[in-house]
Amino acid sequence: MNQSHPFGATGPNLTRRGLLQTFTASGLLVVGGSLLTACSDDKTAPGGGGKGKAGGRLRVGVAGGSAKDTIDAHLGGTTDPDVARGIQLFEPLAMRDKDFHLEMLLAQSIEPHQGRADAWEIRIRDGVTFHDGKTMDLDDVIFSLKRIVDPENPGTGASSLSGIDMSGLKKLDDRTLLVPLTAPDSGFPDQIGQYFNTIVPVGYDPKRPVGTGPFKFKSFTPGEQSVFVKNENYWQSGLPYLDELVIIDFADDTARVNALRGGQVDAISNLPPSQVSSIESGGRARALVAETGGWQPLLMRVDQQPFQDVRVRQAFKLIADREQLVQQALAGQGQVGNDIYGRYDEAYDSGLPQRQQDLDQAKFLLKQAGASGAQVELTTAPFHSGVVEAAQIFAEQAKGAGVDVRVRKVNEATYWGPNYLKWTFSQDFWFTRTFLAQVAQGNLPNAPYNQTHWKDPRWVQMYDKARTELDESRRTDVIHDMQKLHHEEGGELIWSFANQIDAVAANVSGIEPAKSGIPLMSYGLKHARVA
């Protein structure tokens, strides 16, 4: 990451109290809360569990999957099946819980070093073991961080950890690691607390996946299913409840829902919104509905025609009837979006004018851009509930502005194949994140999933300023400027924040709705019980 930072390598002094106040402004008050509550070695399971006996087998049908599925600890994270598997086997130092609070996991605490935000102290939990019986230590943490950012084979979280000065990592004692940064970053706990930044043992072999997670590897067939067994030595006492967990890929929504109806599986991710009422009829299953900050954008590559012209991007945003999209593509299960993300971030600017459909203005902008009567192919695939439906509805709406949007539906293997990140006009889905963490993943020149190829130097400059700004008010101002720029000129048409809808059989408990947008309580299946 070759970005300049206005504070250089050393930021201004910052008190613990001041930093906690800083977290408040950035939506990270919960981080502060976690810092305070994590200063013990409490290994008790934090809630969940529900009713039902321990033991048994849970079969979970997840949306998507293909021959490209991976079980590598650091290369997954883009499809539901990969996320579902990874969370059972591997754990990060911290992770957002169902209420979008940052919960300490393998870290006991993550605190600023000497009150500054350009270096952090990570204290790991005592007595955590990997599936092979090895005790987790700081060498494993260092190995994992370096493996994630390996330039020869960067992991999903490489961008989020790019601010770490890897050559300066230093053990302060047997359990405390000093992590220097190349520039101050008040959001570091959130950057490292992504579900894909997991800790694996030194010498990790993806062919024999070993982690610290609640379940151990038994078998894996890409595009079909994976089987896991209980980790009897899991560090959270009493968890998991299940003896065995089976995760089954279902590329087709109907097949997945029918599998739950027919008793072939006990839980499913991504219940189609139109099925909420019917799945609960008869009392054999119940739907789990959560309002989230997850979003499903229409993606316009800003470096390709016709979207190189900002007026075309603005016109397409004005074509969308967002309320109709939510009502028809999501059966009303979502909230209207306004072309910016980070809904649960305290710095989310809800004061920006809500963009409404305006076909006359869209036609005017297209004419000004010389793009009247434009023809565009919209590539889509059934990788998430409502995605294909949204593409078809938008194509109909575009006719009102004289635009010919031709929907091309491909299978998931094709969509996530060599042309992924290259489609001119396409779609995707993202889970709930704080604003700056999302920018690092998808809207920087070197972000791993820069789908719109957004490389605006004004944006990068503001991002660097926001990340290093330690005053909460000034940082919020900068983030608002970023959101205004993105709202006006960005390549993402964010028409909704979709509810996350899953379903479980009536005899399954312990899984609750979660704000994260990650299905089935962020795939927290260690809490599940089967009666």
Protein backbone atom coordinates (compact mmCIF):
# COMPACT_ATOMS: atom_id res chain seq x y z
CA MET A 1 0.00 0.00 0.00
CA ASN A 2 1.84 3.09 -1.20
CA GLN A 3 -0.22 5.82 0.32
CA SER A 4 1.09 8.96 1.94
CA HIS A 5 -0.08 9.91 5.40
CA PRO A 6 -0.16 13.45 6.73
CA PHE A 7 1.04 12.41 10.20
CA GLY A 8 4.02 10.44 8.95
CA ALA A 9 5.01 7.49 11.07
CA THR A 10 4.15 8.98 14.44
CA GLY A 11 0.83 10.37 15.46
CA PRO A 12 0.05 12.78 18.23
CA ASN A 13 -0.16 11.45 21.75
CA LEU A 14 -3.55 10.06 22.62
CA THR A 15 -4.91 9.12 26.00
CA ARG A 16 -6.90 5.94 26.51
CA ARG A 17 -9.92 8.08 27.40
CA GLY A 18 -9.38 10.17 24.30
CA LEU A 19 -9.08 7.12 22.12
CA LEU A 20 -12.29 5.67 23.49
CA GLN A 21 -13.94 8.98 22.66
CA THR A 22 -12.44 8.69 19.20
CA PHE A 23 -14.01 5.25 18.83
CA THR A 24 -17.36 6.75 19.77
CA ALA A 25 -17.27 9.08 16.81
CA SER A 26 -16.23 6.38 14.37
CA GLY A 27 -18.86 3.92 15.44
CA LEU A 28 -16.26 2.11 17.50
CA LEU A 29 -17.59 2.81 20.97
CA VAL A 30 -18.20 -0.88 21.03
CA VAL A 31 -14.51 -1.36 20.43
CA GLY A 32 -13.85 0.60 23.53
CA GLY A 33 -16.40 -1.50 25.32
CA SER A 34 -14.66 -4.59 24.12
CA LEU A 35 -11.35 -3.24 25.28
CA LEU A 36 -12.77 -2.81 28.74
CA THR A 37 -14.59 -6.10 28.95
CA ALA A 38 -11.89 -8.14 27.32
CA CYS A 39 -9.32 -7.47 30.01
CA SER A 40 -10.01 -10.82 31.63
CA ASP A 41 -9.51 -14.39 30.56
CA ASP A 42 -13.22 -15.11 30.55
CA LYS A 43 -13.74 -18.12 28.32
CA THR A 44 -17.42 -18.49 29.00
CA ALA A 45 -19.64 -18.64 25.96
CA PRO A 46 -21.18 -15.16 25.47
CA GLY A 47 -24.87 -15.93 25.35
CA GLY A 48 -26.67 -17.91 22.70
CA GLY A 49 -27.27 -21.60 22.95
CA GLY A 50 -31.01 -21.55 23.26
CA LYS A 51 -32.80 -24.68 24.40
CA GLY A 52 -32.18 -28.26 23.53
CA LYS A 53 -29.74 -30.97 24.44
CA ALA A 54 -26.06 -30.97 23.58
CA GLY A 55 -24.88 -33.27 20.84
CA GLY A 56 -26.44 -34.24 17.58
CA ARG A 57 -25.88 -33.28 13.97
CA LEU A 58 -26.88 -30.11 12.15
CA ARG A 59 -27.20 -30.00 8.37
CA VAL A 60 -27.06 -26.48 6.93
CA GLY A 61 -27.91 -25.56 3.35
CA VAL A 62 -26.03 -22.45 2.19
CA ALA A 63 -26.59 -20.39 -0.92
CA GLY A 64 -24.14 -20.75 -3.76
CA GLY A 65 -21.01 -22.78 -4.15
CA SER A 66 -19.04 -24.09 -7.09
CA ALA A 67 -15.92 -26.02 -8.02
CA LYS A 68 -14.02 -22.86 -7.06
CA ASP A 69 -14.91 -23.25 -3.37
CA THR A 70 -11.90 -23.03 -1.07
CA ILE A 71 -11.17 -24.05 2.47
CA ASP A 72 -7.97 -21.97 2.73
CA ALA A 73 -8.07 -19.88 5.91
CA HIS A 74 -7.11 -16.66 4.15
CA LEU A 75 -8.36 -16.97 0.57
CA GLY A 76 -12.10 -17.45 1.17
CA GLY A 77 -14.59 -14.79 2.10
CA THR A 78 -16.26 -13.97 -1.19
CA THR A 79 -19.03 -16.61 -1.25
CA ASP A 80 -21.45 -17.81 1.39
CA PRO A 81 -20.15 -21.40 1.47
CA ASP A 82 -16.55 -20.25 1.90
CA VAL A 83 -17.53 -17.87 4.71
CA ALA A 84 -19.67 -20.54 6.40
CA ARG A 85 -16.84 -23.08 6.39
CA GLY A 86 -14.11 -20.68 7.42
CA ILE A 87 -15.91 -19.42 10.52
CA GLN A 88 -16.26 -22.97 11.85
CA LEU A 89 -12.57 -23.78 11.48
CA PHE A 90 -10.69 -20.55 12.00
CA GLU A 91 -10.98 -17.50 14.24
CA PRO A 92 -9.70 -13.92 14.10
CA LEU A 93 -8.42 -11.94 17.04
CA ALA A 94 -11.75 -10.08 17.19
CA MET A 95 -15.00 -10.04 15.23
CA ARG A 96 -18.33 -8.21 15.12
CA ASP A 97 -21.07 -10.02 17.04
CA LYS A 98 -24.78 -10.22 16.25
CA ASP A 99 -25.36 -6.68 17.56
CA PHE A 100 -22.43 -5.34 15.51
CA HIS A 101 -20.25 -4.95 18.59
CA LEU A 102 -16.59 -5.82 18.16
CA GLU A 103 -16.05 -8.86 20.39
CA MET A 104 -12.60 -10.02 21.43
CA LEU A 105 -11.99 -13.62 20.32
CA LEU A 106 -8.42 -14.92 20.23
CA ALA A 107 -7.23 -11.57 21.56
CA GLN A 108 -7.81 -10.79 25.19
CA SER A 109 -7.32 -7.12 24.38
CA ILE A 110 -6.25 -4.81 21.55
CA GLU A 111 -5.04 -1.50 22.96
CA PRO A 112 -3.04 1.50 21.76
CA HIS A 113 0.64 1.35 22.63
CA GLN A 114 1.52 4.13 25.05
CA GLY A 115 -1.70 5.94 24.20
CA ARG A 116 -0.86 6.34 20.53
CA ALA A 117 -2.66 5.02 17.47
CA ASP A 118 0.42 4.34 15.33
CA ALA A 119 1.25 1.20 17.32
CA TRP A 120 -1.00 -1.32 19.05
CA GLU A 121 -0.55 -4.01 21.66
CA ILE A 122 -2.35 -7.27 21.03
CA ARG A 123 -2.55 -9.55 24.07
CA ILE A 124 -3.65 -13.04 23.12
CA ARG A 125 -5.72 -15.34 25.28
CA ASP A 126 -3.94 -17.89 27.42
CA GLY A 127 -4.35 -21.60 26.81
CA VAL A 128 -6.03 -21.57 23.39
CA THR A 129 -5.09 -24.64 21.37
CA PHE A 130 -5.31 -25.53 17.71
CA HIS A 131 -7.13 -28.61 16.49
CA ASP A 132 -3.87 -30.58 16.46
CA GLY A 133 -3.26 -29.82 20.15
CA LYS A 134 -0.60 -27.14 19.67
CA THR A 135 -0.96 -24.12 21.95
CA MET A 136 -1.48 -20.83 20.09
CA ASP A 137 1.36 -18.37 20.64
CA LEU A 138 2.66 -15.13 19.20
CA ASP A 139 4.71 -16.91 16.52
CA ASP A 140 1.40 -18.15 15.11
CA VAL A 141 -0.04 -14.64 15.12
CA ILE A 142 3.01 -13.23 13.34
CA PHE A 143 2.98 -16.09 10.82
CA SER A 144 -0.71 -15.53 10.11
CA LEU A 145 -0.41 -11.77 9.61
CA LYS A 146 2.50 -12.22 7.22
CA ARG A 147 0.68 -14.99 5.34
CA ILE A 148 -2.36 -12.74 4.82
CA VAL A 149 -0.32 -9.91 3.29
CA ASP A 150 2.06 -12.15 1.31
CA PRO A 151 2.48 -10.23 -1.97
CA GLU A 152 2.92 -13.49 -3.86
CA ASN A 153 -0.46 -14.79 -2.75
CA PRO A 154 -2.35 -12.06 -0.85
CA GLY A 155 -5.27 -13.08 1.30
CA THR A 156 -8.72 -11.55 1.37
CA GLY A 157 -7.64 -9.34 4.27
CA ALA A 158 -4.37 -8.12 2.75
CA SER A 159 -5.69 -4.62 2.18
CA SER A 160 -7.09 -4.29 5.70
CA LEU A 161 -3.69 -5.20 7.17
CA SER A 162 -1.57 -3.23 4.71
CA GLY A 163 -0.88 -0.52 7.29
CA ILE A 164 1.12 -2.91 9.51
CA ASP A 165 4.90 -2.50 9.54
CA MET A 166 5.59 -6.23 9.45
CA SER A 167 9.35 -5.75 9.95
CA GLY A 168 8.64 -4.04 13.25
CA LEU A 169 6.48 -6.70 14.91
CA LYS A 170 7.88 -7.30 18.37
CA LYS A 171 7.04 -9.62 21.26
CA LEU A 172 6.74 -7.60 24.48
CA ASP A 173 6.21 -10.80 26.52
CA ASP A 174 4.93 -14.32 25.90
CA ARG A 175 1.41 -13.11 25.11
CA THR A 176 1.72 -9.49 24.04
CA LEU A 177 2.64 -8.43 20.51
CA LEU A 178 3.59 -4.89 19.56
CA VAL A 179 2.14 -4.07 16.14
CA PRO A 180 3.61 -0.88 14.64
CA LEU A 181 1.74 0.84 11.83
CA THR A 182 3.11 2.89 8.99
CA ALA A 183 0.67 5.64 10.02
CA PRO A 184 -1.81 6.21 12.87
CA ASP A 185 -5.04 4.27 12.47
CA SER A 186 -7.71 4.71 15.12
CA GLY A 187 -9.75 1.99 13.43
CA PHE A 188 -7.06 -0.68 13.64
CA PRO A 189 -9.07 -3.03 15.94
CA ASP A 190 -11.83 -3.05 13.37
CA GLN A 191 -9.43 -3.62 10.47
CA ILE A 192 -7.81 -6.62 12.10
CA GLY A 193 -11.18 -7.80 13.43
CA GLN A 194 -12.49 -8.95 10.06
CA TYR A 195 -13.77 -12.52 9.93
CA PHE A 196 -11.20 -13.46 7.27
CA ASN A 197 -8.12 -12.28 9.20
CA THR A 198 -7.79 -15.56 11.08
CA ILE A 199 -4.96 -17.09 13.07
CA VAL A 200 -3.42 -20.36 11.91
CA PRO A 201 -0.42 -22.27 13.24
CA VAL A 202 3.09 -21.79 11.92
CA GLY A 203 3.51 -24.03 8.88
CA TYR A 204 -0.23 -24.07 8.14
CA ASP A 205 -1.11 -26.43 5.29
CA PRO A 206 -4.45 -25.65 3.57
CA LYS A 207 -4.67 -29.33 2.58
CA ARG A 208 -4.87 -30.18 6.29
CA PRO A 209 -6.81 -27.17 7.62
CA VAL A 210 -6.09 -26.63 11.31
CA GLY A 211 -7.46 -23.70 13.27
CA THR A 212 -8.80 -22.84 16.72
CA GLY A 213 -12.48 -22.82 15.71
CA PRO A 214 -15.33 -24.67 17.39
CA PHE A 215 -15.34 -27.42 14.77
CA LYS A 216 -12.59 -29.56 13.25
CA PHE A 217 -12.21 -30.55 9.62
CA LYS A 218 -13.49 -33.95 8.49
CA SER A 219 -14.12 -33.69 4.75
CA PHE A 220 -14.59 -31.15 1.93
CA THR A 221 -15.89 -31.53 -1.62
CA PRO A 222 -15.92 -28.19 -3.51
CA GLY A 223 -19.34 -27.28 -4.80
CA GLU A 224 -21.03 -30.03 -2.78
CA GLN A 225 -20.59 -30.31 0.97
CA SER A 226 -18.18 -30.18 3.88
CA VAL A 227 -18.32 -32.04 7.19
CA PHE A 228 -16.94 -30.91 10.55
CA VAL A 229 -16.80 -32.51 14.00
CA LYS A 230 -16.87 -30.97 17.44
CA ASN A 231 -13.65 -29.46 18.79
CA GLU A 232 -13.64 -31.06 22.24
CA ASN A 233 -10.92 -28.66 23.41
CA TYR A 234 -12.56 -25.43 22.25
CA TRP A 235 -11.51 -22.49 24.42
CA GLN A 236 -15.06 -21.25 25.11
CA SER A 237 -16.30 -23.67 27.74
CA GLY A 238 -19.48 -25.49 26.86
CA LEU A 239 -19.27 -24.78 23.13
CA PRO A 240 -20.02 -26.03 20.60
CA TYR A 241 -23.15 -27.99 21.44
CA LEU A 242 -23.23 -30.08 18.27
CA ASP A 243 -21.22 -33.24 17.66
CA GLU A 244 -21.21 -32.84 13.90
CA LEU A 245 -21.93 -30.11 11.38
CA VAL A 246 -22.59 -30.59 7.68
CA ILE A 247 -22.56 -27.60 5.30
CA ILE A 248 -24.19 -28.30 1.95
CA ASP A 249 -23.98 -26.03 -1.12
CA PHE A 250 -27.19 -25.14 -2.92
CA ALA A 251 -26.81 -22.98 -6.00
CA ASP A 252 -30.57 -22.98 -6.52
CA ASP A 253 -32.96 -21.18 -4.16
CA THR A 254 -35.86 -23.55 -4.77
CA ALA A 255 -33.77 -26.64 -4.08
CA ARG A 256 -32.47 -25.13 -0.86
CA VAL A 257 -35.92 -24.19 0.42
CA ASN A 258 -37.37 -27.56 -0.56
CA ALA A 259 -34.56 -29.30 1.30
CA LEU A 260 -35.65 -27.53 4.48
CA ARG A 261 -39.31 -28.28 3.84
CA GLY A 262 -38.51 -31.91 3.19
CA GLY A 263 -36.26 -32.35 6.22
CA GLN A 264 -33.06 -32.96 4.23
CA VAL A 265 -31.46 -30.00 6.02
CA ASP A 266 -32.11 -28.33 9.39
CA ALA A 267 -31.29 -24.72 8.49
CA ILE A 268 -30.75 -22.65 5.37
CA SER A 269 -29.16 -19.32 4.56
CA ASN A 270 -30.76 -16.66 2.38
CA LEU A 271 -34.40 -17.65 2.43
CA PRO A 272 -35.99 -15.85 -0.56
CA PRO A 273 -38.03 -12.95 0.85
CA SER A 274 -41.17 -14.16 -0.89
CA GLN A 275 -40.95 -17.42 1.09
CA VAL A 276 -41.05 -15.94 4.60
CA SER A 277 -44.74 -16.54 5.23
CA SER A 278 -44.97 -19.91 3.55
CA ILE A 279 -41.91 -21.40 5.28
CA GLU A 280 -43.57 -20.85 8.66
CA SER A 281 -46.92 -22.33 7.70
CA GLY A 282 -47.47 -25.60 9.50
CA GLY A 283 -45.01 -24.72 12.26
CA ARG A 284 -42.18 -26.95 11.02
CA ALA A 285 -39.74 -24.07 10.46
CA ARG A 286 -39.29 -20.43 11.33
CA ALA A 287 -37.72 -17.50 9.50
CA LEU A 288 -34.96 -15.37 11.02
CA VAL A 289 -35.26 -11.78 9.76
CA ALA A 290 -32.63 -9.16 10.61
CA GLU A 291 -32.27 -5.56 9.52
CA THR A 292 -28.65 -5.15 8.47
CA GLY A 293 -26.16 -2.83 6.86
CA GLY A 294 -25.60 -5.38 4.10
CA TRP A 295 -26.02 -4.01 0.59
CA GLN A 296 -26.45 -5.28 -2.95
CA PRO A 297 -25.17 -2.66 -5.42
CA LEU A 298 -25.42 -2.30 -9.15
CA LEU A 299 -21.79 -1.78 -10.16
CA MET A 300 -20.65 0.57 -12.91
CA ARG A 301 -17.01 0.47 -14.00
CA VAL A 302 -15.92 4.08 -13.99
CA ASP A 303 -13.06 3.35 -16.40
CA GLN A 304 -15.22 1.92 -19.19
CA GLN A 305 -17.85 3.34 -21.51
CA PRO A 306 -20.52 4.44 -21.05
CA PHE A 307 -19.75 4.89 -17.33
CA GLN A 308 -16.53 6.87 -17.74
CA ASP A 309 -18.77 9.92 -17.97
CA VAL A 310 -19.99 10.81 -14.48
CA ARG A 311 -23.24 12.11 -15.98
CA VAL A 312 -24.09 8.59 -17.16
CA ARG A 313 -23.46 7.21 -13.66
CA GLN A 314 -25.66 9.92 -12.20
CA ALA A 315 -28.37 9.20 -14.78
CA PHE A 316 -28.40 5.50 -13.91
CA LYS A 317 -28.78 6.37 -10.22
CA LEU A 318 -31.78 8.52 -11.15
CA ILE A 319 -33.33 5.71 -13.18
CA ALA A 320 -33.70 3.48 -10.15
CA ASP A 321 -37.07 3.42 -8.41
CA ARG A 322 -35.62 2.17 -5.15
CA GLU A 323 -38.90 1.64 -3.37
CA GLN A 324 -40.14 -0.52 -6.22
CA LEU A 325 -36.90 -2.50 -6.18
CA VAL A 326 -37.22 -3.14 -2.44
CA GLN A 327 -40.88 -4.08 -2.67
CA GLN A 328 -40.55 -6.36 -5.69
CA ALA A 329 -37.00 -7.78 -5.61
CA LEU A 330 -36.92 -8.14 -1.83
CA ALA A 331 -40.65 -8.49 -1.15
CA GLY A 332 -40.32 -5.45 1.10
CA GLN A 333 -37.56 -7.05 3.18
CA GLY A 334 -35.12 -4.16 3.21
CA GLN A 335 -34.62 -0.43 3.51
CA VAL A 336 -34.10 2.01 0.64
CA GLY A 337 -30.45 2.88 0.02
CA ASN A 338 -28.93 6.20 -0.96
CA ASP A 339 -25.73 5.25 -2.83
CA ILE A 340 -23.49 5.22 0.24
CA TYR A 341 -22.61 2.32 2.55
CA GLY A 342 -21.72 1.95 6.23
CA ARG A 343 -25.27 2.20 7.57
CA TYR A 344 -24.35 1.30 11.17
CA ASP A 345 -21.27 3.51 11.25
CA GLU A 346 -21.78 6.53 13.53
CA ALA A 347 -20.32 8.66 10.74
CA TYR A 348 -22.94 7.52 8.20
CA ASP A 349 -24.36 10.73 6.75
CA SER A 350 -28.12 10.31 6.88
CA GLY A 351 -28.43 14.01 6.03
CA LEU A 352 -27.58 13.54 2.35
CA PRO A 353 -30.68 14.09 0.19
CA GLN A 354 -32.39 10.79 -0.56
CA ARG A 355 -32.00 10.14 -4.27
CA GLN A 356 -35.35 9.53 -5.98
CA GLN A 357 -36.26 8.31 -9.44
CA ASP A 358 -36.20 11.22 -11.91
CA LEU A 359 -36.42 9.96 -15.47
CA ASP A 360 -36.53 13.43 -17.03
CA GLN A 361 -33.29 14.44 -15.35
CA ALA A 362 -31.79 11.07 -16.27
CA LYS A 363 -32.65 11.66 -19.94
CA PHE A 364 -31.17 15.16 -19.74
CA LEU A 365 -27.89 13.89 -18.30
CA LEU A 366 -27.66 11.08 -20.84
CA LYS A 367 -28.21 13.56 -23.67
CA GLN A 368 -25.56 15.88 -22.27
CA ALA A 369 -23.17 12.91 -22.15
CA GLY A 370 -24.05 11.86 -25.70
CA ALA A 371 -25.43 8.58 -24.35
CA SER A 372 -29.12 8.83 -25.23
CA GLY A 373 -30.46 5.40 -26.13
CA ALA A 374 -27.46 3.69 -24.54
CA GLN A 375 -27.26 -0.10 -24.70
CA VAL A 376 -25.62 -1.84 -21.74
CA GLU A 377 -25.25 -5.47 -20.73
CA LEU A 378 -25.90 -6.14 -17.03
CA THR A 379 -24.20 -9.35 -15.89
CA THR A 380 -25.80 -11.14 -12.95
CA ALA A 381 -25.97 -14.52 -11.24
CA PRO A 382 -28.12 -16.09 -8.49
CA PHE A 383 -25.53 -15.58 -5.74
CA HIS A 384 -27.85 -13.82 -3.28
CA SER A 385 -31.57 -13.42 -2.70
CA GLY A 386 -33.18 -10.82 -4.93
CA VAL A 387 -30.12 -10.09 -7.04
CA VAL A 388 -31.37 -11.46 -10.36
CA GLU A 389 -34.83 -10.03 -9.71
CA ALA A 390 -33.33 -6.60 -9.07
CA ALA A 391 -31.44 -6.75 -12.38
CA GLN A 392 -34.61 -7.55 -14.27
CA ILE A 393 -36.63 -4.82 -12.53
CA PHE A 394 -33.93 -2.22 -13.15
CA ALA A 395 -33.84 -3.17 -16.84
CA GLU A 396 -37.55 -2.43 -17.05
CA GLN A 397 -37.13 0.87 -15.21
CA ALA A 398 -34.33 1.89 -17.59
CA LYS A 399 -36.71 1.76 -20.54
CA GLY A 400 -38.36 4.84 -19.08
CA ALA A 401 -35.17 6.78 -19.76
CA GLY A 402 -34.68 5.26 -23.21
CA VAL A 403 -31.86 2.99 -22.00
CA ASP A 404 -31.60 -0.61 -23.20
CA VAL A 405 -30.28 -2.73 -20.32
CA ARG A 406 -29.83 -6.32 -21.42
CA VAL A 407 -29.67 -8.71 -18.48
CA ARG A 408 -27.19 -11.55 -18.92
CA LYS A 409 -27.65 -14.23 -16.28
CA VAL A 410 -24.70 -16.59 -15.84
CA ASN A 411 -24.01 -19.32 -13.31
CA GLU A 412 -21.94 -18.62 -10.21
CA ALA A 413 -18.83 -20.38 -11.48
CA THR A 414 -18.81 -18.05 -14.48
CA TYR A 415 -19.64 -14.97 -12.45
CA TRP A 416 -16.84 -15.49 -9.92
CA GLY A 417 -14.48 -16.76 -12.62
CA PRO A 418 -11.74 -14.94 -14.55
CA ASN A 419 -14.05 -12.05 -15.49
CA TYR A 420 -15.03 -11.24 -11.91
CA LEU A 421 -14.03 -7.63 -11.20
CA LYS A 422 -13.95 -7.04 -14.96
CA TRP A 423 -17.66 -6.85 -15.80
CA THR A 424 -18.65 -3.42 -17.14
CA PHE A 425 -22.03 -3.44 -15.41
CA SER A 426 -22.72 -6.04 -12.74
CA GLN A 427 -23.85 -6.73 -9.19
CA ASP A 428 -22.50 -7.98 -5.89
CA PHE A 429 -23.37 -8.20 -2.20
CA TRP A 430 -21.51 -6.98 0.85
CA PHE A 431 -21.93 -7.66 4.56
CA THR A 432 -22.23 -4.90 7.18
CA ARG A 433 -19.00 -2.99 7.78
CA THR A 434 -17.88 0.32 9.17
CA PHE A 435 -17.33 2.92 6.46
CA LEU A 436 -13.52 3.02 6.40
CA ALA A 437 -13.22 -0.76 6.66
CA GLN A 438 -15.48 -1.05 3.61
CA VAL A 439 -13.41 1.49 1.70
CA ALA A 440 -10.29 -0.60 2.34
CA GLN A 441 -11.98 -3.69 0.90
CA GLY A 442 -13.68 -2.26 -2.14
CA ASN A 443 -12.97 1.37 -3.00
CA LEU A 444 -9.23 2.01 -3.09
CA PRO A 445 -6.94 1.62 -6.09
CA ASN A 446 -5.30 -1.38 -4.45
CA ALA A 447 -8.39 -2.74 -2.71
CA PRO A 448 -8.87 -6.46 -3.36
CA TYR A 449 -12.44 -5.98 -4.64
CA ASN A 450 -12.38 -2.60 -6.37
CA GLN A 451 -15.27 -3.63 -8.59
CA THR A 452 -15.95 -0.20 -10.06
CA HIS A 453 -12.22 0.55 -10.60
CA TRP A 454 -12.65 3.75 -8.57
CA LYS A 455 -9.24 5.44 -8.29
CA ASP A 456 -10.10 9.07 -7.67
CA PRO A 457 -7.06 10.80 -6.06
CA ARG A 458 -9.36 13.12 -4.09
CA TRP A 459 -10.97 10.08 -2.51
CA VAL A 460 -7.64 8.45 -1.63
CA GLN A 461 -6.40 11.66 -0.05
CA MET A 462 -9.53 11.97 2.06
CA TYR A 463 -9.32 8.31 3.09
CA ASP A 464 -5.77 8.76 4.33
CA LYS A 465 -6.82 11.86 6.22
CA ALA A 466 -9.85 10.19 7.80
CA ARG A 467 -7.93 7.08 8.84
CA THR A 468 -5.23 9.08 10.56
CA GLU A 469 -7.47 11.78 12.03
CA LEU A 470 -7.74 11.24 15.78
CA ASP A 471 -10.28 13.96 16.51
CA GLU A 472 -13.72 12.43 16.22
CA SER A 473 -15.46 15.55 14.94
CA ARG A 474 -12.86 16.30 12.27
CA ARG A 475 -12.79 12.65 11.18
CA THR A 476 -16.56 12.59 10.79
CA ASP A 477 -16.35 15.74 8.68
CA VAL A 478 -13.85 14.08 6.37
CA ILE A 479 -15.95 10.92 6.10
CA HIS A 480 -18.98 13.03 5.24
CA ASP A 481 -16.97 14.66 2.44
CA MET A 482 -16.05 11.19 1.18
CA GLN A 483 -19.66 10.07 1.29
CA LYS A 484 -20.81 13.18 -0.57
CA LEU A 485 -18.25 12.54 -3.32
CA HIS A 486 -19.24 8.89 -3.52
CA HIS A 487 -22.93 9.78 -3.57
CA GLU A 488 -22.39 12.15 -6.50
CA GLU A 489 -19.71 10.44 -8.56
CA GLY A 490 -19.15 6.88 -7.36
CA GLY A 491 -19.79 3.78 -9.42
CA GLU A 492 -22.03 1.98 -6.92
CA LEU A 493 -25.80 2.30 -7.25
CA ILE A 494 -26.84 1.25 -3.74
CA TRP A 495 -30.58 0.81 -3.91
CA SER A 496 -31.14 -0.98 -0.62
CA PHE A 497 -29.91 -2.36 2.66
CA ALA A 498 -31.41 -5.80 2.48
CA ASN A 499 -32.71 -7.70 5.46
CA GLN A 500 -30.85 -10.92 6.08
CA ILE A 501 -33.34 -13.74 6.03
CA ASP A 502 -32.53 -17.29 7.00
CA ALA A 503 -34.67 -20.16 8.24
CA VAL A 504 -34.28 -23.01 10.71
CA ALA A 505 -36.34 -26.08 11.50
CA ALA A 506 -38.57 -25.87 14.56
CA ASN A 507 -36.28 -28.15 16.57
CA VAL A 508 -33.21 -25.90 16.06
CA SER A 509 -32.41 -23.18 18.60
CA GLY A 510 -29.54 -20.86 19.52
CA ILE A 511 -29.38 -18.99 16.21
CA GLU A 512 -30.74 -15.44 16.30
CA PRO A 513 -31.06 -12.58 13.78
CA ALA A 514 -27.84 -10.55 13.45
CA LYS A 515 -27.03 -7.07 12.11
CA SER A 516 -23.83 -8.26 10.46
CA GLY A 517 -25.59 -9.38 7.29
CA ILE A 518 -23.63 -12.63 7.46
CA PRO A 519 -26.23 -15.41 7.41
CA LEU A 520 -27.26 -17.54 10.38
CA MET A 521 -25.98 -15.22 13.11
CA SER A 522 -22.66 -14.68 11.34
CA TYR A 523 -22.52 -18.46 10.93
CA GLY A 524 -22.22 -18.74 14.69
CA LEU A 525 -23.23 -22.39 14.53
CA LYS A 526 -21.32 -23.17 17.70
CA HIS A 527 -24.39 -21.80 19.50
CA ALA A 528 -26.87 -24.05 17.68
CA ARG A 529 -28.71 -26.88 19.38
CA VAL A 530 -30.96 -29.55 17.94
CA ALA A 531 -33.80 -30.76 20.15
